[in-house]
mmCIF file of C-alpha atoms and ligand atoms in Angstrom:
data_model
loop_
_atom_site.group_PDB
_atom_site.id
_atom_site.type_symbol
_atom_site.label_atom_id
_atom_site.label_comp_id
_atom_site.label_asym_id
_atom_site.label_seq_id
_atom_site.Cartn_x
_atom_site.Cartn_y
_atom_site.Cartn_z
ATOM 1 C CA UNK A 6 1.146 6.677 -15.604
ATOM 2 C CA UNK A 7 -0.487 7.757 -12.060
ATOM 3 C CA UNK A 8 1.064 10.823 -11.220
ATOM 4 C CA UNK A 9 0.263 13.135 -8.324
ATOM 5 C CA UNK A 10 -2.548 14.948 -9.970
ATOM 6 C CA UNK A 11 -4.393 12.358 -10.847
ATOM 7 C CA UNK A 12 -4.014 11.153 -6.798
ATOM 8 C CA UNK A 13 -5.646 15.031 -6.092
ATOM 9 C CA UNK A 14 -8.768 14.369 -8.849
ATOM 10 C CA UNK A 15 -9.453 11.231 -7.165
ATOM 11 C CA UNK A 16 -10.321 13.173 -4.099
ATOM 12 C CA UNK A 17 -11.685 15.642 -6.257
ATOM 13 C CA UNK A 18 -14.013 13.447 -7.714
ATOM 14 C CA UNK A 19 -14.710 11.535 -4.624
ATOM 15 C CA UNK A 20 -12.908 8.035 -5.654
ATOM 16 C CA UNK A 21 -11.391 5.785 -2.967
ATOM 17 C CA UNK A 22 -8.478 4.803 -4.352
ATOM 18 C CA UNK A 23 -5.980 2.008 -2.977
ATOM 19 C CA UNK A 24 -1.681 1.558 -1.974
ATOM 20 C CA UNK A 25 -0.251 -0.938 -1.052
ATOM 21 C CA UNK A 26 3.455 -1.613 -0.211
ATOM 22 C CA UNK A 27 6.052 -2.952 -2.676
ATOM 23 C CA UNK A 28 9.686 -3.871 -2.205
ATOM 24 C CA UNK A 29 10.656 -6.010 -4.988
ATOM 25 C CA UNK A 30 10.994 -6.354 -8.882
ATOM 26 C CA UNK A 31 8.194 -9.427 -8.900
ATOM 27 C CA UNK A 32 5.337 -7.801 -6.871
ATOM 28 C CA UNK A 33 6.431 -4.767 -8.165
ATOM 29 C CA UNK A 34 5.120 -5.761 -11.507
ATOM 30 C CA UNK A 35 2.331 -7.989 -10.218
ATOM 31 C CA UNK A 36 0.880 -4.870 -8.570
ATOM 32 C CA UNK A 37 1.341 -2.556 -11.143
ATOM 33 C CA UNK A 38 -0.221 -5.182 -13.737
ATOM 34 C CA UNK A 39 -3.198 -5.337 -11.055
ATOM 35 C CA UNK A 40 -3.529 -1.687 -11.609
ATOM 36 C CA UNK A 41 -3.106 -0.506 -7.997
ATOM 37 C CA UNK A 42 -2.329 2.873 -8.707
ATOM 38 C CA UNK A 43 0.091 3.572 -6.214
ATOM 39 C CA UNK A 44 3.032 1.780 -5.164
ATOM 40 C CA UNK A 45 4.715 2.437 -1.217
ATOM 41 C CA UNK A 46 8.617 1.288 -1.069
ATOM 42 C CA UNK A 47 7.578 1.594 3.139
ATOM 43 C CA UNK A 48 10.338 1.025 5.328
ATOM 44 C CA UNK A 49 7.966 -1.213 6.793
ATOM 45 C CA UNK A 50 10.291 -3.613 4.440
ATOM 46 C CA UNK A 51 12.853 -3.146 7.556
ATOM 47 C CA UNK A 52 10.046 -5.690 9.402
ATOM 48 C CA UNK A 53 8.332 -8.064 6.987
ATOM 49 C CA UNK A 54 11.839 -8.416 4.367
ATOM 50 C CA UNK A 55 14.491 -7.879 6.798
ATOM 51 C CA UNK A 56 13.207 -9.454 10.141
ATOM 52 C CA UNK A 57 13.934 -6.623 12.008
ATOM 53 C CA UNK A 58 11.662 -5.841 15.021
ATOM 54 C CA UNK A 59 10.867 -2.185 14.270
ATOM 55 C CA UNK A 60 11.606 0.125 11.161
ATOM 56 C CA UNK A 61 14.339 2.500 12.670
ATOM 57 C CA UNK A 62 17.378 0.191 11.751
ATOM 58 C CA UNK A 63 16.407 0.816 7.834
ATOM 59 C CA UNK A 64 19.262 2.400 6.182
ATOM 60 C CA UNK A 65 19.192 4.694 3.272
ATOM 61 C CA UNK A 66 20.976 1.655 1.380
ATOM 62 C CA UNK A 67 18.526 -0.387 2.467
ATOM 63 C CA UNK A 68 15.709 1.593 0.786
ATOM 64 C CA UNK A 69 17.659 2.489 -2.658
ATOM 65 C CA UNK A 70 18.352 -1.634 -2.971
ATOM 66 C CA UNK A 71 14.128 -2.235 -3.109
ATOM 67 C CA UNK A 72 13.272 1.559 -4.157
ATOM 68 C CA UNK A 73 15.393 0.469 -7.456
ATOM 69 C CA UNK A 74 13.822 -3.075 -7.980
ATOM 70 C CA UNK A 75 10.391 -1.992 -7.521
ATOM 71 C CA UNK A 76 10.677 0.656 -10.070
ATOM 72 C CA UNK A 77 12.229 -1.954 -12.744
ATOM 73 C CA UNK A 78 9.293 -3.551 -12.084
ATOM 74 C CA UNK A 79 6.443 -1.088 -12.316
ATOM 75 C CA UNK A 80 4.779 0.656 -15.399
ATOM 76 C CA UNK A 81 2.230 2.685 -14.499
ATOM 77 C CA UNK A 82 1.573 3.532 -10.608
ATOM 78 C CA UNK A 83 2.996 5.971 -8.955
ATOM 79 C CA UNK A 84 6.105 5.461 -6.684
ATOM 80 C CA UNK A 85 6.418 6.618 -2.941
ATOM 81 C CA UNK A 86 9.645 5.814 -1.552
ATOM 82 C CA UNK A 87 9.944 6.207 2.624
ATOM 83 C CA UNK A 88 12.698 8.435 3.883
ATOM 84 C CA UNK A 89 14.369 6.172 6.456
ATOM 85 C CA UNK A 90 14.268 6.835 10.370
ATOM 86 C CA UNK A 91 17.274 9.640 10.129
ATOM 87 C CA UNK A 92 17.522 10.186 6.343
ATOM 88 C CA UNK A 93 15.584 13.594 7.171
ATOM 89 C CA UNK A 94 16.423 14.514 10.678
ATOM 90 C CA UNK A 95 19.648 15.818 10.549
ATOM 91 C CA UNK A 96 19.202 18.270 8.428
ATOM 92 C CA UNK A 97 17.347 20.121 5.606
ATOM 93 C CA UNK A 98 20.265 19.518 3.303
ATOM 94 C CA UNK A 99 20.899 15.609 4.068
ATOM 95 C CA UNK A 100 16.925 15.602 3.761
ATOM 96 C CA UNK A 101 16.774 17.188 0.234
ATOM 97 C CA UNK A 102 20.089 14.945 -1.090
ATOM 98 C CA UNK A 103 18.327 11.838 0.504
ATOM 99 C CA UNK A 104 15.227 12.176 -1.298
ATOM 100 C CA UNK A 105 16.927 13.642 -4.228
ATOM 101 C CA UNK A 106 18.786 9.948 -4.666
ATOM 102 C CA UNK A 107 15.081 7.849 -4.191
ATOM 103 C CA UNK A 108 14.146 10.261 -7.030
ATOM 104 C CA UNK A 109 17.161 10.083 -9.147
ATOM 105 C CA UNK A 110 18.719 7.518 -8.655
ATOM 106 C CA UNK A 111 15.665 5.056 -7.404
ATOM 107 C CA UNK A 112 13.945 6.098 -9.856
ATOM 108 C CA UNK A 113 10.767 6.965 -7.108
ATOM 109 C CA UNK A 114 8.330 9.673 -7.978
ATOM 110 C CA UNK A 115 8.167 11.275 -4.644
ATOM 111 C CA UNK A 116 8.849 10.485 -1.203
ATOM 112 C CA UNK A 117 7.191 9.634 2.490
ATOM 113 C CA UNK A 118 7.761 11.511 5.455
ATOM 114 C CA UNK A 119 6.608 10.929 9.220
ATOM 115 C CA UNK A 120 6.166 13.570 11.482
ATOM 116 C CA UNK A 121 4.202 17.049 11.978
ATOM 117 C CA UNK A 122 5.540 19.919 12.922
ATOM 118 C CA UNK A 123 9.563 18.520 12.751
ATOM 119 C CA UNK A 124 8.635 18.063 9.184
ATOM 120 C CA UNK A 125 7.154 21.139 7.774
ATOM 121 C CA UNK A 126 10.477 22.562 6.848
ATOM 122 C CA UNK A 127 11.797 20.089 5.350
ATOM 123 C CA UNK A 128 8.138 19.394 3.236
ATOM 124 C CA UNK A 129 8.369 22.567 1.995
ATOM 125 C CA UNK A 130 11.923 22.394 0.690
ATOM 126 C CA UNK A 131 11.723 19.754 -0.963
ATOM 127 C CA UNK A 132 8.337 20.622 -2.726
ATOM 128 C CA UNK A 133 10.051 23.185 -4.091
ATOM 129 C CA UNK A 134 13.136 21.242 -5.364
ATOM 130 C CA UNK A 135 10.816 19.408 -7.269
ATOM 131 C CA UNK A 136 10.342 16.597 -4.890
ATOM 132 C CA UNK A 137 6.485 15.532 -4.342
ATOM 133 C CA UNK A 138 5.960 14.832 -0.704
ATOM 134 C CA UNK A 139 3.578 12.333 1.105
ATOM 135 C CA UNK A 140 2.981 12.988 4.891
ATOM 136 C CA UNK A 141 2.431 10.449 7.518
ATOM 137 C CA UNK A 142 0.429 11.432 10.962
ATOM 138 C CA UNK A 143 -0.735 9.443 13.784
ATOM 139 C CA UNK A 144 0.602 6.189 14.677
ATOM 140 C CA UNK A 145 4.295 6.931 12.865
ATOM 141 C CA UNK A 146 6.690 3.941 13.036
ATOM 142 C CA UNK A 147 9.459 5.961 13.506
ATOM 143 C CA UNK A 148 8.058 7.469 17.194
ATOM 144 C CA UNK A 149 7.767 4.004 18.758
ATOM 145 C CA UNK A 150 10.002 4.458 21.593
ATOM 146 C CA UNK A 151 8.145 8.242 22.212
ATOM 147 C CA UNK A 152 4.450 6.753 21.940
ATOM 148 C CA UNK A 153 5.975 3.772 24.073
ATOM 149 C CA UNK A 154 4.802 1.011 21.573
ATOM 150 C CA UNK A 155 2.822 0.848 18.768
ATOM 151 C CA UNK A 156 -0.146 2.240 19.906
ATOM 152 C CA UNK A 157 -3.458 4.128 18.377
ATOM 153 C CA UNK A 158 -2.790 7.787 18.357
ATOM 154 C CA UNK A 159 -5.158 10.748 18.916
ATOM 155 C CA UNK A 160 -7.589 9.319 21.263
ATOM 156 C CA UNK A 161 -7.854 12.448 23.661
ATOM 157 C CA UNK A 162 -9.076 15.443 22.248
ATOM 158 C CA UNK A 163 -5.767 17.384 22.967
ATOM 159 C CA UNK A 164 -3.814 14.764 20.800
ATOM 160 C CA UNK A 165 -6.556 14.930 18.224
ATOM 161 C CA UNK A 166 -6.510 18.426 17.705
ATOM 162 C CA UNK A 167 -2.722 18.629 17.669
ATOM 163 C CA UNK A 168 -2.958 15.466 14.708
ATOM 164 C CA UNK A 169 -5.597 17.791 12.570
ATOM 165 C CA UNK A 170 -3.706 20.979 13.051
ATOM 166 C CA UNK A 171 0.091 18.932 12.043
ATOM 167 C CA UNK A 172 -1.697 17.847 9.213
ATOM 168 C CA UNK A 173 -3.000 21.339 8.168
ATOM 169 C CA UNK A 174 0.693 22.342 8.159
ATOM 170 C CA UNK A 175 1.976 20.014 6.241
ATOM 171 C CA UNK A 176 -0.768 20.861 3.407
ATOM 172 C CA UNK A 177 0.358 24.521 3.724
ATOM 173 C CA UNK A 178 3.681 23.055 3.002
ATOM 174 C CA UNK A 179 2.923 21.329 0.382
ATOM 175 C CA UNK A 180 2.930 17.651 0.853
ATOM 176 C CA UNK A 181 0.267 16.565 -1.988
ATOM 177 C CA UNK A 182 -1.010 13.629 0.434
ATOM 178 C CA UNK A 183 -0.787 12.235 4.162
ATOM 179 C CA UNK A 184 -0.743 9.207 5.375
ATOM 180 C CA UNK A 185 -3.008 8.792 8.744
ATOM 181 C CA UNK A 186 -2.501 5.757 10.413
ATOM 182 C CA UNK A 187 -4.012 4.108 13.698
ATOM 183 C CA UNK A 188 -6.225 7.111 14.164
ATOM 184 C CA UNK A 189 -9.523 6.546 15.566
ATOM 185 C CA UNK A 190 -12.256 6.622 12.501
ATOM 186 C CA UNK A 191 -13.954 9.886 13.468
ATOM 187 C CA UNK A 192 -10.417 11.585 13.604
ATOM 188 C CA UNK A 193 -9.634 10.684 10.169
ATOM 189 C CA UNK A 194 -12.737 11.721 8.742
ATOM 190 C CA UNK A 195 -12.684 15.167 10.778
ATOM 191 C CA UNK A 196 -9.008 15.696 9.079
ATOM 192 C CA UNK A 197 -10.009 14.099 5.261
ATOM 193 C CA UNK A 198 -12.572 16.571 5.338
ATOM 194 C CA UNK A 199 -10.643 19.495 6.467
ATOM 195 C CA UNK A 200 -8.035 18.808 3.685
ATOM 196 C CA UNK A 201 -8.453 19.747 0.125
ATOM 197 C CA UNK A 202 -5.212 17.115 -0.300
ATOM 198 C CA UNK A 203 -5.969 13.239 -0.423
ATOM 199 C CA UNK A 204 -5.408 11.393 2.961
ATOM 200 C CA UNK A 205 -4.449 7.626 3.195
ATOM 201 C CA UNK A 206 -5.501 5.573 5.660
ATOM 202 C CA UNK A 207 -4.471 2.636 7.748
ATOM 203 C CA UNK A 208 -6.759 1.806 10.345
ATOM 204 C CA UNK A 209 -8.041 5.178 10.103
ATOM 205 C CA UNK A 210 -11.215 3.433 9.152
ATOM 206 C CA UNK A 211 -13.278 4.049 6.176
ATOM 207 C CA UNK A 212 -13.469 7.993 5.670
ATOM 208 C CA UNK A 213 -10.367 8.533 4.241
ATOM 209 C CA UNK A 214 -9.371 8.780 0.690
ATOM 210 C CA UNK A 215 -7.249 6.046 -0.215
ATOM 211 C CA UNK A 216 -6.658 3.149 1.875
ATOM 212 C CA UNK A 217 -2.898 1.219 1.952
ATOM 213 C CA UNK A 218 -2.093 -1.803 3.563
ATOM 214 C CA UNK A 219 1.366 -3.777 3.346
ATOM 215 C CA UNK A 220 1.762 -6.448 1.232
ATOM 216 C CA UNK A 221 2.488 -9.091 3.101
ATOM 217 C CA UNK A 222 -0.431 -8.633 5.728
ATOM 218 C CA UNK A 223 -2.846 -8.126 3.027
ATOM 219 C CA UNK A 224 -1.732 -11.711 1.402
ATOM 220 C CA UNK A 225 -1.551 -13.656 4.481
ATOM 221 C CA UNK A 226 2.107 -13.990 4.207
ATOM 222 C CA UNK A 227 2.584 -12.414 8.062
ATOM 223 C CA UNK A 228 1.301 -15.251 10.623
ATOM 224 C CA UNK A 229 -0.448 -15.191 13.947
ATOM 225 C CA UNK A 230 -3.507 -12.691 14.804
ATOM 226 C CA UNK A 231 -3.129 -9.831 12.081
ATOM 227 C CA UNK A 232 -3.831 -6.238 13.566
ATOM 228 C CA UNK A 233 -7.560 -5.777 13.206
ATOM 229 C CA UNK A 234 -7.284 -2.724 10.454
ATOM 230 C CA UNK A 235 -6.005 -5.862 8.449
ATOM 231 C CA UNK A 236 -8.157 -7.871 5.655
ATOM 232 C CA UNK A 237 -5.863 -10.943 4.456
ATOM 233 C CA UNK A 238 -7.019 -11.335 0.844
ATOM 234 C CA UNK A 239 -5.143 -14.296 0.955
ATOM 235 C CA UNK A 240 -3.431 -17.216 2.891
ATOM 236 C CA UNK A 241 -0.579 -17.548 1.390
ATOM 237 C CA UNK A 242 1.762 -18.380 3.991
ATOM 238 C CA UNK A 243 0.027 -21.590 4.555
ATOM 239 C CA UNK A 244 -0.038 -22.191 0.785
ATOM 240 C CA UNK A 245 3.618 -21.590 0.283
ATOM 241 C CA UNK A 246 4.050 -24.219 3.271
ATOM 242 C CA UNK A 247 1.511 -26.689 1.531
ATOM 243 C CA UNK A 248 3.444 -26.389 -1.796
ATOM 244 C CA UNK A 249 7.142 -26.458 -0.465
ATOM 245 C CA UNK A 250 6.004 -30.096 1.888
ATOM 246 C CA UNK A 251 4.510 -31.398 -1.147
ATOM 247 C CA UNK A 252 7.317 -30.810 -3.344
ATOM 248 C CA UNK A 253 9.705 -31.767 -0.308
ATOM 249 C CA UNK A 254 7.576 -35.541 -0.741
ATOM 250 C CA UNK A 255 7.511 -35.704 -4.503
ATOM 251 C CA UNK A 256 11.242 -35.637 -4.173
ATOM 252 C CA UNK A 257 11.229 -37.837 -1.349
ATOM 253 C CA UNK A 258 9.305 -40.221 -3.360
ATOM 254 C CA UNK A 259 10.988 -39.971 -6.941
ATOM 255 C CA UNK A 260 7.690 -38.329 -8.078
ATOM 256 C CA UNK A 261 10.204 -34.790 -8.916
ATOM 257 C CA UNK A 262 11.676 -34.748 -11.283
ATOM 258 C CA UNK A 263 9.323 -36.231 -13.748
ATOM 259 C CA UNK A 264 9.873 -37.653 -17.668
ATOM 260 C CA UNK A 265 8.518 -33.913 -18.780
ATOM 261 C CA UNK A 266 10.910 -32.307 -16.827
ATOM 262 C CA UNK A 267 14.206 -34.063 -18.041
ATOM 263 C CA UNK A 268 16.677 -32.945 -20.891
ATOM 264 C CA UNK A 269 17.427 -35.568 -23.544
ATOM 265 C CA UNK A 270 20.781 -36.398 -25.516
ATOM 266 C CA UNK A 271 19.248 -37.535 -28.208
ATOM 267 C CA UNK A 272 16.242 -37.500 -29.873
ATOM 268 C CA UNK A 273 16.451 -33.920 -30.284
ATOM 269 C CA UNK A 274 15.001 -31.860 -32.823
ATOM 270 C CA UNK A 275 15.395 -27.901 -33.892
ATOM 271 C CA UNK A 276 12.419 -27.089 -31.738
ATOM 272 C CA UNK A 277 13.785 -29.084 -28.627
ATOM 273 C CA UNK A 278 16.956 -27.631 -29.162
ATOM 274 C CA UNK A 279 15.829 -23.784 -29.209
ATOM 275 C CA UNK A 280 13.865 -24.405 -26.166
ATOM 276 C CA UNK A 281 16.727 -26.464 -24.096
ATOM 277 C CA UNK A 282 19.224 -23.916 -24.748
ATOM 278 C CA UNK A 283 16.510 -20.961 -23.570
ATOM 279 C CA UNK A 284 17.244 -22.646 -19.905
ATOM 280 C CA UNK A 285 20.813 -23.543 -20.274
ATOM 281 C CA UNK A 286 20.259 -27.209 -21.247
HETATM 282 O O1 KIV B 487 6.328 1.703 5.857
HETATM 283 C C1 KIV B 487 5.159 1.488 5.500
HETATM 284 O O2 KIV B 487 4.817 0.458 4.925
HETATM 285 C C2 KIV B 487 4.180 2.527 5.785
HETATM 286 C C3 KIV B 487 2.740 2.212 5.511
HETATM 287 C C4 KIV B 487 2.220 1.238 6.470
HETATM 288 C C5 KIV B 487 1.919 3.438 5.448
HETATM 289 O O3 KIV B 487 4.528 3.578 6.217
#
């Protein structure tokens, strides 16, 4: 099993790694079977499962319903669950009992925070509960209405040197990794380098550690002009839509169902018999 060591000899060793973002028992295993070695539960899953338009209505129930299928469905990667917009705000102690339920009751193996220097506390509590922590600097879902949109972060130098110096704390604090998202490139490499802890990157550009994107971008499953720190590996939104109009005319047709798809009364033998009853027939 990944664990957050090996994440640290990665660096060490100087091995990109990848994460990408899971949020249900399926992918979950799909993923893990891939071998991508670490496995987000983002509340991004507030966006691309639940059709919201931004992650802050994300509820701690939200995040223990998919932080519990993904990790029926995983093996071997290590599990980030995201602290929801609030789970962590309050206070230290709501923070520690929130991420103390991803862990034990999610079954996660550590959880994501956003934010620098509103964070630190809280990072370094619950690294010493027990509770492995993954920052998240830059472009932070969470801040849309203070950054006014989603928009790159750290473009001035004042902004850039408060990013590298928020990120410095949180390694003092503990966190074992941070997330840097829409950073400009030479940002993320100036803070990767500073850091003896693996950074993540999402269009942060190529100088970080690891690299994450979210599911459903990655496999072409989000429509319209991706974000350009997206690769779509995949189309499959357009092959779910060729599969569901073809079935759609098979039925239409009488093609579906077919002779090898039909349960018999008779005729039957042992064989037959094991196999109908495996599906209910
Ligand atoms: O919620 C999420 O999926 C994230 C990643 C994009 C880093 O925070």
């Amino acid at each position: 099993m990944t664990t957050v060591l090996d994440v640290q000899r990665f660096k060490d060793e100087g091995r990109h790694f990848a994460m990408l973002t899971a949020y249900d028992f399926l992918s979950a295993r799909i993923l893990d079977e891939a071998g991508i070695p670490i496995l987000l539960v983002g509340d991004s899953l507030g966006m691309v499962m639940l059709g919201h338009p931004t992650t802050l209505p994300v509820t701690m129930d939200d995040m223990m319903v998919h932080a519990k299928a993904v990790s029926r469905g995983a093996r071997q990667a290590l599990l980030v669950g995201d602290m929801p917009f609030m789970s962590y705000q309050v206070s230290t102690e709501q923070a520690v009992a929130n991420a103390g339920r991803l862990i034990q009751e999610a079954g996660m193996h550590a959880v994501k925070l956003e934010g620098g220097g509103g964070v630190v506390e809280v990072t370094r509590k619950l690294t010493e509960v027990g509770i492995p922590v993954m920052g998240h600097l830059g472009l932070t879902p969470q801040f849309v209405h203070q950054m006014g949109g989603f928009k790159v972060q750290g473009k001035t130098d004042a902004q850039a040197a408060k990013i590298l110096a928020d990120a410095r704390a949180l390694e003092q604090a503990g966190a074992f990794s941070l997330v840097l998202e829409g950073v400009p490139s030479k940002l993320a490499a100036e803070i990767t380098q500073a850091l003896r802890i693996p950074t993540i990157g999402i269009g942060a550009g190529p100088a970080t550690d690891g690299q994450v994107l979210v599911f459903h971008d990655m496999l072409g499953l989000t429509t319209g002009k991706a974000p350009k720190f997206v690769k779509r590996y995949a189309n499959l939104a357009e092959e779910i839509a060729r599969a569901a109009t073809a079935y759609a005319e098979d039925v239409r047709t009488g093609k579906f169902p077919g002779p090898e798809h039909e349960y018999s009364t008779n005729g039957s033998t042992p064989a037959k018999d094991r196999e109908e009853a495996r599906y209910g027939g």
